Amino acid sequence: MPSFSVDDRAWVCLSLEAACAISDIHQGDPRNAYEVAGKEEGTFFLRTMRNDDFYNPEKPVLFLGVNSVSPLTRPPNYIVHAAKDLGASIAIVEQRYTGTSLPTKEFSVGTLKKFFTVPQSVQDVALVGQNIKSRLPGIRIILFGCSAGGVVAALVRKYYPLTFDGAILSSAPLKFQLEYREYTEVVEKDSSNRGLGGSTQCLSALKGAHSTIGEKLASPEGRRLLEKTFDIHEGDLETREVQTTLTFNGRLAHVVVQFNDPQCKGEYCNVEKVCKKLTEHGWP
């Protein structure tokens, strides 16, 4: 795996209303394509990672990845392997509010509705791509994205076809469904699957915990208690959408079954560890 450097000087607009563009980008190769002289009012730091170990200047191609809703760590192996085969440079853009790319230090629902929208994430990526193209004439930019990152990559390619030459997507939920019964059924089956470390006792405990939370959501006093317990901004649980987001897809179990990894090192990072916690110690 090649090493990646973190660019600490890429600034973009805080909101769609601001007339903003990344400026003072050094000309040269993709390693310098995101360097910005300074921060202007109404902007925030958009973190990126880059590597050009495989870059072939005779056939200039850049693979621009968009991370999902998890913090930026390193690019997926399929991007690295493709870059090696095709002689492409690699850059990954961290979506706002998914790691250290924070437009604000306050995260209430009202703030996120204002500054954490799909059109804003699309504009962030578009600004990066437009400046790469303006400073590196002739370079071709191919977008990569999985899950939520795939949604942004798809829309960037759709609305900025003159900047981005293609997009490769995986599991991009372009028709997102918040209350997704079929997914919940998978969570139920996995929680009771002995082969994954689950059990009927685990499923029963998980259902009981969600029932208790449902009861708390029914009253203002209960919602305040849940907000304090889960470190949620006071008053945010007053809307149905946020209540559903709190509990959907097994989120309260601290495991996303599509990423269940038997060898993970975290405390509650797979079905087996979550079920052990629930059956041996009970719900906190």
PDB file of C-alpha atoms in Angstrom:
ATOM      1  CA  MET A   1       0.000   0.000   0.000  1.00  0.00           C
ATOM      2  CA  PRO A   2       1.516   3.367  -1.000  1.00  0.00           C
ATOM      3  CA  SER A   3       1.787   6.099   1.607  1.00  0.00           C
ATOM      4  CA  PHE A   4      -0.620   9.035   1.513  1.00  0.00           C
ATOM      5  CA  SER A   5      -0.051  12.588   2.617  1.00  0.00           C
ATOM      6  CA  VAL A   6      -2.737  14.805   4.115  1.00  0.00           C
ATOM      7  CA  ASP A   7      -3.345  18.217   2.585  1.00  0.00           C
ATOM      8  CA  ASP A   8      -4.000  20.760   5.342  1.00  0.00           C
ATOM      9  CA  ARG A   9      -4.638  23.805   3.163  1.00  0.00           C
ATOM     10  CA  ALA A  10      -7.717  23.047   1.076  1.00  0.00           C
ATOM     11  CA  TRP A  11     -10.538  25.457   1.906  1.00  0.00           C
ATOM     12  CA  VAL A  12     -14.022  25.520   0.391  1.00  0.00           C
ATOM     13  CA  CYS A  13     -17.255  27.467   0.820  1.00  0.00           C
ATOM     14  CA  LEU A  14     -19.269  27.031   3.983  1.00  0.00           C
ATOM     15  CA  SER A  15     -22.608  27.340   2.185  1.00  0.00           C
ATOM     16  CA  LEU A  16     -23.992  27.264  -1.335  1.00  0.00           C
ATOM     17  CA  GLU A  17     -24.899  30.941  -1.116  1.00  0.00           C
ATOM     18  CA  ALA A  18     -21.257  32.038  -0.814  1.00  0.00           C
ATOM     19  CA  ALA A  19     -19.451  33.000  -4.016  1.00  0.00           C
ATOM     20  CA  CYS A  20     -16.339  31.004  -3.319  1.00  0.00           C
ATOM     21  CA  ALA A  21     -13.633  29.093  -5.142  1.00  0.00           C
ATOM     22  CA  ILE A  22     -10.364  27.473  -4.194  1.00  0.00           C
ATOM     23  CA  SER A  23      -7.622  29.860  -5.242  1.00  0.00           C
ATOM     24  CA  ASP A  24      -3.851  30.216  -5.547  1.00  0.00           C
ATOM     25  CA  ILE A  25      -3.318  26.588  -6.439  1.00  0.00           C
ATOM     26  CA  HIS A  26       0.212  25.798  -7.483  1.00  0.00           C
ATOM     27  CA  GLN A  27       0.719  24.569 -11.015  1.00  0.00           C
ATOM     28  CA  GLY A  28       2.529  21.310 -11.583  1.00  0.00           C
ATOM     29  CA  ASP A  29       1.560  17.778 -10.722  1.00  0.00           C
ATOM     30  CA  PRO A  30      -1.452  16.468  -8.752  1.00  0.00           C
ATOM     31  CA  ARG A  31       0.465  16.549  -5.463  1.00  0.00           C
ATOM     32  CA  ASN A  32       0.154  20.334  -5.472  1.00  0.00           C
ATOM     33  CA  ALA A  33      -3.284  20.627  -7.022  1.00  0.00           C
ATOM     34  CA  TYR A  34      -5.093  21.239  -3.734  1.00  0.00           C
ATOM     35  CA  GLU A  35      -2.711  23.631  -1.997  1.00  0.00           C
ATOM     36  CA  VAL A  36      -4.379  26.901  -1.092  1.00  0.00           C
ATOM     37  CA  ALA A  37      -2.653  30.023   0.192  1.00  0.00           C
ATOM     38  CA  GLY A  38      -4.985  30.722   3.090  1.00  0.00           C
ATOM     39  CA  LYS A  39      -8.417  30.646   4.638  1.00  0.00           C
ATOM     40  CA  GLU A  40     -11.027  33.208   3.665  1.00  0.00           C
ATOM     41  CA  GLU A  41     -14.067  34.256   5.652  1.00  0.00           C
ATOM     42  CA  GLY A  42     -16.963  31.849   5.240  1.00  0.00           C
ATOM     43  CA  THR A  43     -14.819  28.844   4.378  1.00  0.00           C
ATOM     44  CA  PHE A  44     -13.698  25.722   6.204  1.00  0.00           C
ATOM     45  CA  PHE A  45     -10.955  23.134   5.878  1.00  0.00           C
ATOM     46  CA  LEU A  46     -11.858  20.253   3.553  1.00  0.00           C
ATOM     47  CA  ARG A  47      -9.438  17.429   4.253  1.00  0.00           C
ATOM     48  CA  THR A  48      -7.973  15.445   1.374  1.00  0.00           C
ATOM     49  CA  MET A  49      -5.420  12.687   0.920  1.00  0.00           C
ATOM     50  CA  ARG A  50      -3.271  12.223  -2.143  1.00  0.00           C
ATOM     51  CA  ASN A  51      -0.621   9.989  -3.673  1.00  0.00           C
ATOM     52  CA  ASP A  52       0.991   9.943  -7.102  1.00  0.00           C
ATOM     53  CA  ASP A  53       3.347   6.965  -6.824  1.00  0.00           C
ATOM     54  CA  PHE A  54       1.791   5.508  -9.979  1.00  0.00           C
ATOM     55  CA  TYR A  55       1.216   8.772 -11.860  1.00  0.00           C
ATOM     56  CA  ASN A  56       2.213   8.778 -15.527  1.00  0.00           C
ATOM     57  CA  PRO A  57       2.489  12.411 -16.774  1.00  0.00           C
ATOM     58  CA  GLU A  58       2.404  11.217 -20.381  1.00  0.00           C
ATOM     59  CA  LYS A  59      -1.158   9.962 -19.828  1.00  0.00           C
ATOM     60  CA  PRO A  60      -2.443  12.265 -17.069  1.00  0.00           C
ATOM     61  CA  VAL A  61      -5.293  10.638 -15.156  1.00  0.00           C
ATOM     62  CA  LEU A  62      -6.499  11.339 -11.622  1.00  0.00           C
ATOM     63  CA  PHE A  63      -8.775   9.046  -9.622  1.00  0.00           C
ATOM     64  CA  LEU A  64     -10.765  11.299  -7.277  1.00  0.00           C
ATOM     65  CA  GLY A  65     -12.484   9.327  -4.524  1.00  0.00           C
ATOM     66  CA  VAL A  66     -15.289  10.586  -2.279  1.00  0.00           C
ATOM     67  CA  ASN A  67     -15.435   9.044   1.186  1.00  0.00           C
ATOM     68  CA  SER A  68     -18.695   7.781   2.682  1.00  0.00           C
ATOM     69  CA  VAL A  69     -20.006   8.943   6.079  1.00  0.00           C
ATOM     70  CA  SER A  70     -17.000   7.601   7.989  1.00  0.00           C
ATOM     71  CA  PRO A  71     -13.807   9.632   8.587  1.00  0.00           C
ATOM     72  CA  LEU A  72     -11.164   9.634   5.887  1.00  0.00           C
ATOM     73  CA  THR A  73      -8.544   6.938   6.496  1.00  0.00           C
ATOM     74  CA  ARG A  74      -7.141   5.495   3.299  1.00  0.00           C
ATOM     75  CA  PRO A  75      -8.491   4.756  -0.185  1.00  0.00           C
ATOM     76  CA  PRO A  76     -10.062   1.372  -0.912  1.00  0.00           C
ATOM     77  CA  ASN A  77      -7.777  -1.243  -2.410  1.00  0.00           C
ATOM     78  CA  TYR A  78      -9.713  -1.266  -5.676  1.00  0.00           C
ATOM     79  CA  ILE A  79      -8.769   2.381  -6.299  1.00  0.00           C
ATOM     80  CA  VAL A  80      -5.120   1.691  -5.517  1.00  0.00           C
ATOM     81  CA  HIS A  81      -5.008  -1.381  -7.756  1.00  0.00           C
ATOM     82  CA  ALA A  82      -6.694   0.453 -10.636  1.00  0.00           C
ATOM     83  CA  ALA A  83      -4.319   3.410 -10.265  1.00  0.00           C
ATOM     84  CA  LYS A  84      -1.332   1.084 -10.358  1.00  0.00           C
ATOM     85  CA  ASP A  85      -2.598  -0.664 -13.493  1.00  0.00           C
ATOM     86  CA  LEU A  86      -3.435   2.568 -15.345  1.00  0.00           C
ATOM     87  CA  GLY A  87      -0.725   4.905 -14.074  1.00  0.00           C
ATOM     88  CA  ALA A  88      -3.121   7.280 -12.328  1.00  0.00           C
ATOM     89  CA  SER A  89      -2.687   9.665  -9.445  1.00  0.00           C
ATOM     90  CA  ILE A  90      -5.031   9.229  -6.464  1.00  0.00           C
ATOM     91  CA  ALA A  91      -6.840  11.800  -4.345  1.00  0.00           C
ATOM     92  CA  ILE A  92      -9.585  11.265  -1.775  1.00  0.00           C
ATOM     93  CA  VAL A  93     -11.922  14.032  -0.601  1.00  0.00           C
ATOM     94  CA  GLU A  94     -13.422  13.820   2.876  1.00  0.00           C
ATOM     95  CA  GLN A  95     -17.062  14.893   2.896  1.00  0.00           C
ATOM     96  CA  ARG A  96     -17.992  17.695   5.276  1.00  0.00           C
ATOM     97  CA  TYR A  97     -18.920  16.589   8.804  1.00  0.00           C
ATOM     98  CA  THR A  98     -17.523  13.060   8.318  1.00  0.00           C
ATOM     99  CA  GLY A  99     -14.150  13.440  10.037  1.00  0.00           C
ATOM    100  CA  THR A 100     -12.071  16.557  10.630  1.00  0.00           C
ATOM    101  CA  SER A 101     -13.724  18.487   7.766  1.00  0.00           C
ATOM    102  CA  LEU A 102     -16.041  20.440  10.070  1.00  0.00           C
ATOM    103  CA  PRO A 103     -17.805  23.603   8.850  1.00  0.00           C
ATOM    104  CA  THR A 104     -19.004  24.242  12.424  1.00  0.00           C
ATOM    105  CA  LYS A 105     -18.251  23.063  15.944  1.00  0.00           C
ATOM    106  CA  GLU A 106     -21.943  22.844  16.782  1.00  0.00           C
ATOM    107  CA  PHE A 107     -23.885  19.859  15.460  1.00  0.00           C
ATOM    108  CA  SER A 108     -27.573  20.406  16.152  1.00  0.00           C
ATOM    109  CA  VAL A 109     -30.095  19.223  13.582  1.00  0.00           C
ATOM    110  CA  GLY A 110     -30.810  22.837  12.650  1.00  0.00           C
ATOM    111  CA  THR A 111     -27.137  23.469  11.903  1.00  0.00           C
ATOM    112  CA  LEU A 112     -26.709  20.243   9.938  1.00  0.00           C
ATOM    113  CA  LYS A 113     -29.801  20.972   7.845  1.00  0.00           C
ATOM    114  CA  LYS A 114     -28.198  24.275   6.903  1.00  0.00           C
ATOM    115  CA  PHE A 115     -24.622  23.163   6.248  1.00  0.00           C
ATOM    116  CA  PHE A 116     -24.690  19.389   5.639  1.00  0.00           C
ATOM    117  CA  THR A 117     -26.682  18.810   2.467  1.00  0.00           C
ATOM    118  CA  VAL A 118     -26.026  16.696  -0.594  1.00  0.00           C
ATOM    119  CA  PRO A 119     -25.867  19.744  -2.933  1.00  0.00           C
ATOM    120  CA  GLN A 120     -23.182  21.269  -0.700  1.00  0.00           C
ATOM    121  CA  SER A 121     -21.121  18.071  -0.737  1.00  0.00           C
ATOM    122  CA  VAL A 122     -21.491  17.957  -4.520  1.00  0.00           C
ATOM    123  CA  GLN A 123     -20.224  21.535  -4.765  1.00  0.00           C
ATOM    124  CA  ASP A 124     -17.247  20.754  -2.511  1.00  0.00           C
ATOM    125  CA  VAL A 125     -16.065  17.968  -4.794  1.00  0.00           C
ATOM    126  CA  ALA A 126     -16.826  19.995  -7.916  1.00  0.00           C
ATOM    127  CA  LEU A 127     -14.659  22.887  -6.698  1.00  0.00           C
ATOM    128  CA  VAL A 128     -11.725  20.556  -6.154  1.00  0.00           C
ATOM    129  CA  GLY A 129     -12.137  19.043  -9.614  1.00  0.00           C
ATOM    130  CA  GLN A 130     -12.578  22.376 -11.372  1.00  0.00           C
ATOM    131  CA  ASN A 131      -9.374  23.727  -9.920  1.00  0.00           C
ATOM    132  CA  ILE A 132      -7.452  20.595 -10.814  1.00  0.00           C
ATOM    133  CA  LYS A 133      -8.631  20.922 -14.409  1.00  0.00           C
ATOM    134  CA  SER A 134      -7.808  24.635 -14.554  1.00  0.00           C
ATOM    135  CA  ARG A 135      -4.261  24.117 -13.272  1.00  0.00           C
ATOM    136  CA  LEU A 136      -3.520  20.834 -15.017  1.00  0.00           C
ATOM    137  CA  PRO A 137      -4.894  21.160 -18.566  1.00  0.00           C
ATOM    138  CA  GLY A 138      -5.507  17.833 -20.224  1.00  0.00           C
ATOM    139  CA  ILE A 139      -5.779  15.739 -17.072  1.00  0.00           C
ATOM    140  CA  ARG A 140      -8.742  13.369 -16.967  1.00  0.00           C
ATOM    141  CA  ILE A 141     -10.586  12.970 -13.667  1.00  0.00           C
ATOM    142  CA  ILE A 142     -12.471   9.787 -12.828  1.00  0.00           C
ATOM    143  CA  LEU A 143     -14.660   9.820  -9.720  1.00  0.00           C
ATOM    144  CA  PHE A 144     -14.921   6.877  -7.328  1.00  0.00           C
ATOM    145  CA  GLY A 145     -17.546   6.507  -4.612  1.00  0.00           C
ATOM    146  CA  CYS A 146     -19.219   3.857  -2.471  1.00  0.00           C
ATOM    147  CA  SER A 147     -22.473   4.166  -0.510  1.00  0.00           C
ATOM    148  CA  ALA A 148     -23.078   7.833   0.427  1.00  0.00           C
ATOM    149  CA  GLY A 149     -19.852   8.750  -1.354  1.00  0.00           C
ATOM    150  CA  GLY A 150     -21.237   7.074  -4.449  1.00  0.00           C
ATOM    151  CA  VAL A 151     -24.329   9.286  -4.358  1.00  0.00           C
ATOM    152  CA  VAL A 152     -22.190  12.427  -4.272  1.00  0.00           C
ATOM    153  CA  ALA A 153     -19.864  11.119  -6.993  1.00  0.00           C
ATOM    154  CA  ALA A 154     -22.821  10.264  -9.247  1.00  0.00           C
ATOM    155  CA  LEU A 155     -24.350  13.729  -8.884  1.00  0.00           C
ATOM    156  CA  VAL A 156     -21.002  15.469  -9.384  1.00  0.00           C
ATOM    157  CA  ARG A 157     -20.528  13.595 -12.642  1.00  0.00           C
ATOM    158  CA  LYS A 158     -24.120  14.367 -13.716  1.00  0.00           C
ATOM    159  CA  TYR A 159     -24.008  18.108 -13.062  1.00  0.00           C
ATOM    160  CA  TYR A 160     -20.345  18.764 -13.944  1.00  0.00           C
ATOM    161  CA  PRO A 161     -19.715  16.567 -17.022  1.00  0.00           C
ATOM    162  CA  LEU A 162     -17.163  18.988 -18.492  1.00  0.00           C
ATOM    163  CA  THR A 163     -14.973  18.681 -15.394  1.00  0.00           C
ATOM    164  CA  PHE A 164     -15.268  14.987 -14.620  1.00  0.00           C
ATOM    165  CA  ASP A 165     -14.656  12.407 -17.311  1.00  0.00           C
ATOM    166  CA  GLY A 166     -16.343   9.447 -15.650  1.00  0.00           C
ATOM    167  CA  ALA A 167     -17.538   7.903 -12.399  1.00  0.00           C
ATOM    168  CA  ILE A 168     -17.269   4.410 -10.940  1.00  0.00           C
ATOM    169  CA  LEU A 169     -19.843   3.767  -8.213  1.00  0.00           C
ATOM    170  CA  SER A 170     -20.656   0.997  -5.760  1.00  0.00           C
ATOM    171  CA  SER A 171     -23.856   0.575  -3.707  1.00  0.00           C
ATOM    172  CA  ALA A 172     -24.893   4.197  -4.194  1.00  0.00           C
ATOM    173  CA  PRO A 173     -28.406   4.610  -2.665  1.00  0.00           C
ATOM    174  CA  LEU A 174     -29.809   7.125  -5.144  1.00  0.00           C
ATOM    175  CA  LYS A 175     -33.300   6.217  -3.893  1.00  0.00           C
ATOM    176  CA  PHE A 176     -32.563   6.301  -0.172  1.00  0.00           C
ATOM    177  CA  GLN A 177     -35.157   4.768   2.146  1.00  0.00           C
ATOM    178  CA  LEU A 178     -34.810   5.656   5.833  1.00  0.00           C
ATOM    179  CA  GLU A 179     -37.357   3.171   7.196  1.00  0.00           C
ATOM    180  CA  TYR A 180     -36.110   0.030   5.457  1.00  0.00           C
ATOM    181  CA  ARG A 181     -37.858  -3.074   6.756  1.00  0.00           C
ATOM    182  CA  GLU A 182     -35.894  -5.490   4.565  1.00  0.00           C
ATOM    183  CA  TYR A 183     -32.604  -4.279   6.068  1.00  0.00           C
ATOM    184  CA  THR A 184     -34.009  -4.580   9.582  1.00  0.00           C
ATOM    185  CA  GLU A 185     -34.848  -8.207   8.860  1.00  0.00           C
ATOM    186  CA  VAL A 186     -31.193  -8.833   7.980  1.00  0.00           C
ATOM    187  CA  VAL A 187     -30.127  -7.268  11.294  1.00  0.00           C
ATOM    188  CA  GLU A 188     -32.566  -9.548  13.117  1.00  0.00           C
ATOM    189  CA  LYS A 189     -31.286 -12.686  11.389  1.00  0.00           C
ATOM    190  CA  ASP A 190     -27.632 -11.801  11.965  1.00  0.00           C
ATOM    191  CA  SER A 191     -28.217 -11.012  15.640  1.00  0.00           C
ATOM    192  CA  SER A 192     -29.567 -14.531  16.173  1.00  0.00           C
ATOM    193  CA  ASN A 193     -27.094 -16.276  13.830  1.00  0.00           C
ATOM    194  CA  ARG A 194     -24.849 -18.502  15.954  1.00  0.00           C
ATOM    195  CA  GLY A 195     -22.312 -18.664  13.129  1.00  0.00           C
ATOM    196  CA  LEU A 196     -21.741 -14.906  13.519  1.00  0.00           C
ATOM    197  CA  GLY A 197     -21.701 -15.009  17.305  1.00  0.00           C
ATOM    198  CA  GLY A 198     -25.385 -14.153  17.664  1.00  0.00           C
ATOM    199  CA  SER A 199     -28.112 -15.938  19.608  1.00  0.00           C
ATOM    200  CA  THR A 200     -31.831 -15.849  20.313  1.00  0.00           C
ATOM    201  CA  GLN A 201     -30.973 -14.256  23.671  1.00  0.00           C
ATOM    202  CA  CYS A 202     -29.065 -11.503  21.865  1.00  0.00           C
ATOM    203  CA  LEU A 203     -31.971 -10.788  19.525  1.00  0.00           C
ATOM    204  CA  SER A 204     -34.372 -10.699  22.466  1.00  0.00           C
ATOM    205  CA  ALA A 205     -32.147  -8.239  24.349  1.00  0.00           C
ATOM    206  CA  LEU A 206     -31.786  -6.069  21.248  1.00  0.00           C
ATOM    207  CA  LYS A 207     -35.549  -5.942  20.706  1.00  0.00           C
ATOM    208  CA  GLY A 208     -36.103  -5.175  24.375  1.00  0.00           C
ATOM    209  CA  ALA A 209     -33.655  -2.278  24.276  1.00  0.00           C
ATOM    210  CA  HIS A 210     -35.349  -0.775  21.229  1.00  0.00           C
ATOM    211  CA  SER A 211     -38.763  -1.179  22.850  1.00  0.00           C
ATOM    212  CA  THR A 212     -37.517   0.711  25.901  1.00  0.00           C
ATOM    213  CA  ILE A 213     -36.162   3.490  23.703  1.00  0.00           C
ATOM    214  CA  GLY A 214     -39.476   3.620  21.843  1.00  0.00           C
ATOM    215  CA  GLU A 215     -41.271   4.150  25.143  1.00  0.00           C
ATOM    216  CA  LYS A 216     -38.870   6.977  26.063  1.00  0.00           C
ATOM    217  CA  LEU A 217     -39.417   8.665  22.704  1.00  0.00           C
ATOM    218  CA  ALA A 218     -43.140   8.912  23.466  1.00  0.00           C
ATOM    219  CA  SER A 219     -42.710  11.656  26.085  1.00  0.00           C
ATOM    220  CA  PRO A 220     -40.759  14.942  26.266  1.00  0.00           C
ATOM    221  CA  GLU A 221     -39.106  13.803  29.494  1.00  0.00           C
ATOM    222  CA  GLY A 222     -38.047  10.538  27.895  1.00  0.00           C
ATOM    223  CA  ARG A 223     -36.641  12.316  24.846  1.00  0.00           C
ATOM    224  CA  ARG A 224     -34.548  14.624  27.056  1.00  0.00           C
ATOM    225  CA  LEU A 225     -33.186  11.562  28.874  1.00  0.00           C
ATOM    226  CA  LEU A 226     -32.245   9.884  25.586  1.00  0.00           C
ATOM    227  CA  GLU A 227     -30.573  13.056  24.324  1.00  0.00           C
ATOM    228  CA  LYS A 228     -28.456  13.173  27.460  1.00  0.00           C
ATOM    229  CA  THR A 229     -27.672   9.447  27.335  1.00  0.00           C
ATOM    230  CA  PHE A 230     -26.617   9.440  23.681  1.00  0.00           C
ATOM    231  CA  ASP A 231     -25.008  12.915  23.706  1.00  0.00           C
ATOM    232  CA  ILE A 232     -27.551  14.397  21.303  1.00  0.00           C
ATOM    233  CA  HIS A 233     -28.198  18.131  21.106  1.00  0.00           C
ATOM    234  CA  GLU A 234     -31.142  19.056  23.337  1.00  0.00           C
ATOM    235  CA  GLY A 235     -34.389  19.226  21.390  1.00  0.00           C
ATOM    236  CA  ASP A 236     -33.185  17.307  18.338  1.00  0.00           C
ATOM    237  CA  LEU A 237     -35.336  14.259  19.111  1.00  0.00           C
ATOM    238  CA  GLU A 238     -38.531  16.254  18.631  1.00  0.00           C
ATOM    239  CA  THR A 239     -38.788  15.288  14.953  1.00  0.00           C
ATOM    240  CA  ARG A 240     -39.835  11.919  13.560  1.00  0.00           C
ATOM    241  CA  GLU A 241     -36.940  11.851  11.090  1.00  0.00           C
ATOM    242  CA  VAL A 242     -34.300  12.186  13.815  1.00  0.00           C
ATOM    243  CA  GLN A 243     -36.034   9.610  15.998  1.00  0.00           C
ATOM    244  CA  THR A 244     -35.944   7.140  13.112  1.00  0.00           C
ATOM    245  CA  THR A 245     -32.321   7.966  12.306  1.00  0.00           C
ATOM    246  CA  LEU A 246     -31.368   7.216  15.919  1.00  0.00           C
ATOM    247  CA  THR A 247     -32.605   3.643  15.680  1.00  0.00           C
ATOM    248  CA  PHE A 248     -32.494   2.559  12.036  1.00  0.00           C
ATOM    249  CA  ASN A 249     -30.344  -0.258  10.623  1.00  0.00           C
ATOM    250  CA  GLY A 250     -29.213  -1.506  14.028  1.00  0.00           C
ATOM    251  CA  ARG A 251     -27.346   1.740  14.730  1.00  0.00           C
ATOM    252  CA  LEU A 252     -27.977   1.554  18.478  1.00  0.00           C
ATOM    253  CA  ALA A 253     -26.144  -1.773  18.563  1.00  0.00           C
ATOM    254  CA  HIS A 254     -22.984   0.013  17.346  1.00  0.00           C
ATOM    255  CA  VAL A 255     -22.600  -2.409  14.446  1.00  0.00           C
ATOM    256  CA  VAL A 256     -23.418  -2.105  10.753  1.00  0.00           C
ATOM    257  CA  VAL A 257     -24.025  -5.665   9.622  1.00  0.00           C
ATOM    258  CA  GLN A 258     -22.826  -5.070   6.077  1.00  0.00           C
ATOM    259  CA  PHE A 259     -19.357  -4.409   7.543  1.00  0.00           C
ATOM    260  CA  ASN A 260     -19.405  -7.193  10.151  1.00  0.00           C
ATOM    261  CA  ASP A 261     -15.742  -8.170  10.565  1.00  0.00           C
ATOM    262  CA  PRO A 262     -14.948 -11.175  12.814  1.00  0.00           C
ATOM    263  CA  GLN A 263     -11.340  -9.963  13.205  1.00  0.00           C
ATOM    264  CA  CYS A 264     -12.048  -6.309  14.035  1.00  0.00           C
ATOM    265  CA  LYS A 265     -10.214  -4.805  17.024  1.00  0.00           C
ATOM    266  CA  GLY A 266     -12.847  -2.388  18.334  1.00  0.00           C
ATOM    267  CA  GLU A 267     -14.900  -2.909  21.471  1.00  0.00           C
ATOM    268  CA  TYR A 268     -18.311  -3.438  19.810  1.00  0.00           C
ATOM    269  CA  CYS A 269     -17.379  -3.687  16.142  1.00  0.00           C
ATOM    270  CA  ASN A 270     -19.094  -6.919  15.108  1.00  0.00           C
ATOM    271  CA  VAL A 271     -22.131  -9.060  15.899  1.00  0.00           C
ATOM    272  CA  GLU A 272     -20.267 -11.379  18.265  1.00  0.00           C
ATOM    273  CA  LYS A 273     -18.904  -8.581  20.466  1.00  0.00           C
ATOM    274  CA  VAL A 274     -22.211  -6.704  20.568  1.00  0.00           C
ATOM    275  CA  CYS A 275     -24.134  -9.846  21.484  1.00  0.00           C
ATOM    276  CA  LYS A 276     -21.633 -10.734  24.192  1.00  0.00           C
ATOM    277  CA  LYS A 277     -22.154  -7.304  25.711  1.00  0.00           C
ATOM    278  CA  LEU A 278     -25.944  -7.586  25.544  1.00  0.00           C
ATOM    279  CA  THR A 279     -26.216 -11.105  26.945  1.00  0.00           C
ATOM    280  CA  GLU A 280     -23.514 -10.918  29.632  1.00  0.00           C
ATOM    281  CA  HIS A 281     -23.843  -7.349  30.864  1.00  0.00           C
ATOM    282  CA  GLY A 282     -27.172  -6.092  29.579  1.00  0.00           C
ATOM    283  CA  TRP A 283     -27.995  -2.857  27.802  1.00  0.00           C
ATOM    284  CA  PRO A 284     -26.298   0.210  29.365  1.00  0.00           C
TER     285      PRO A 284
END
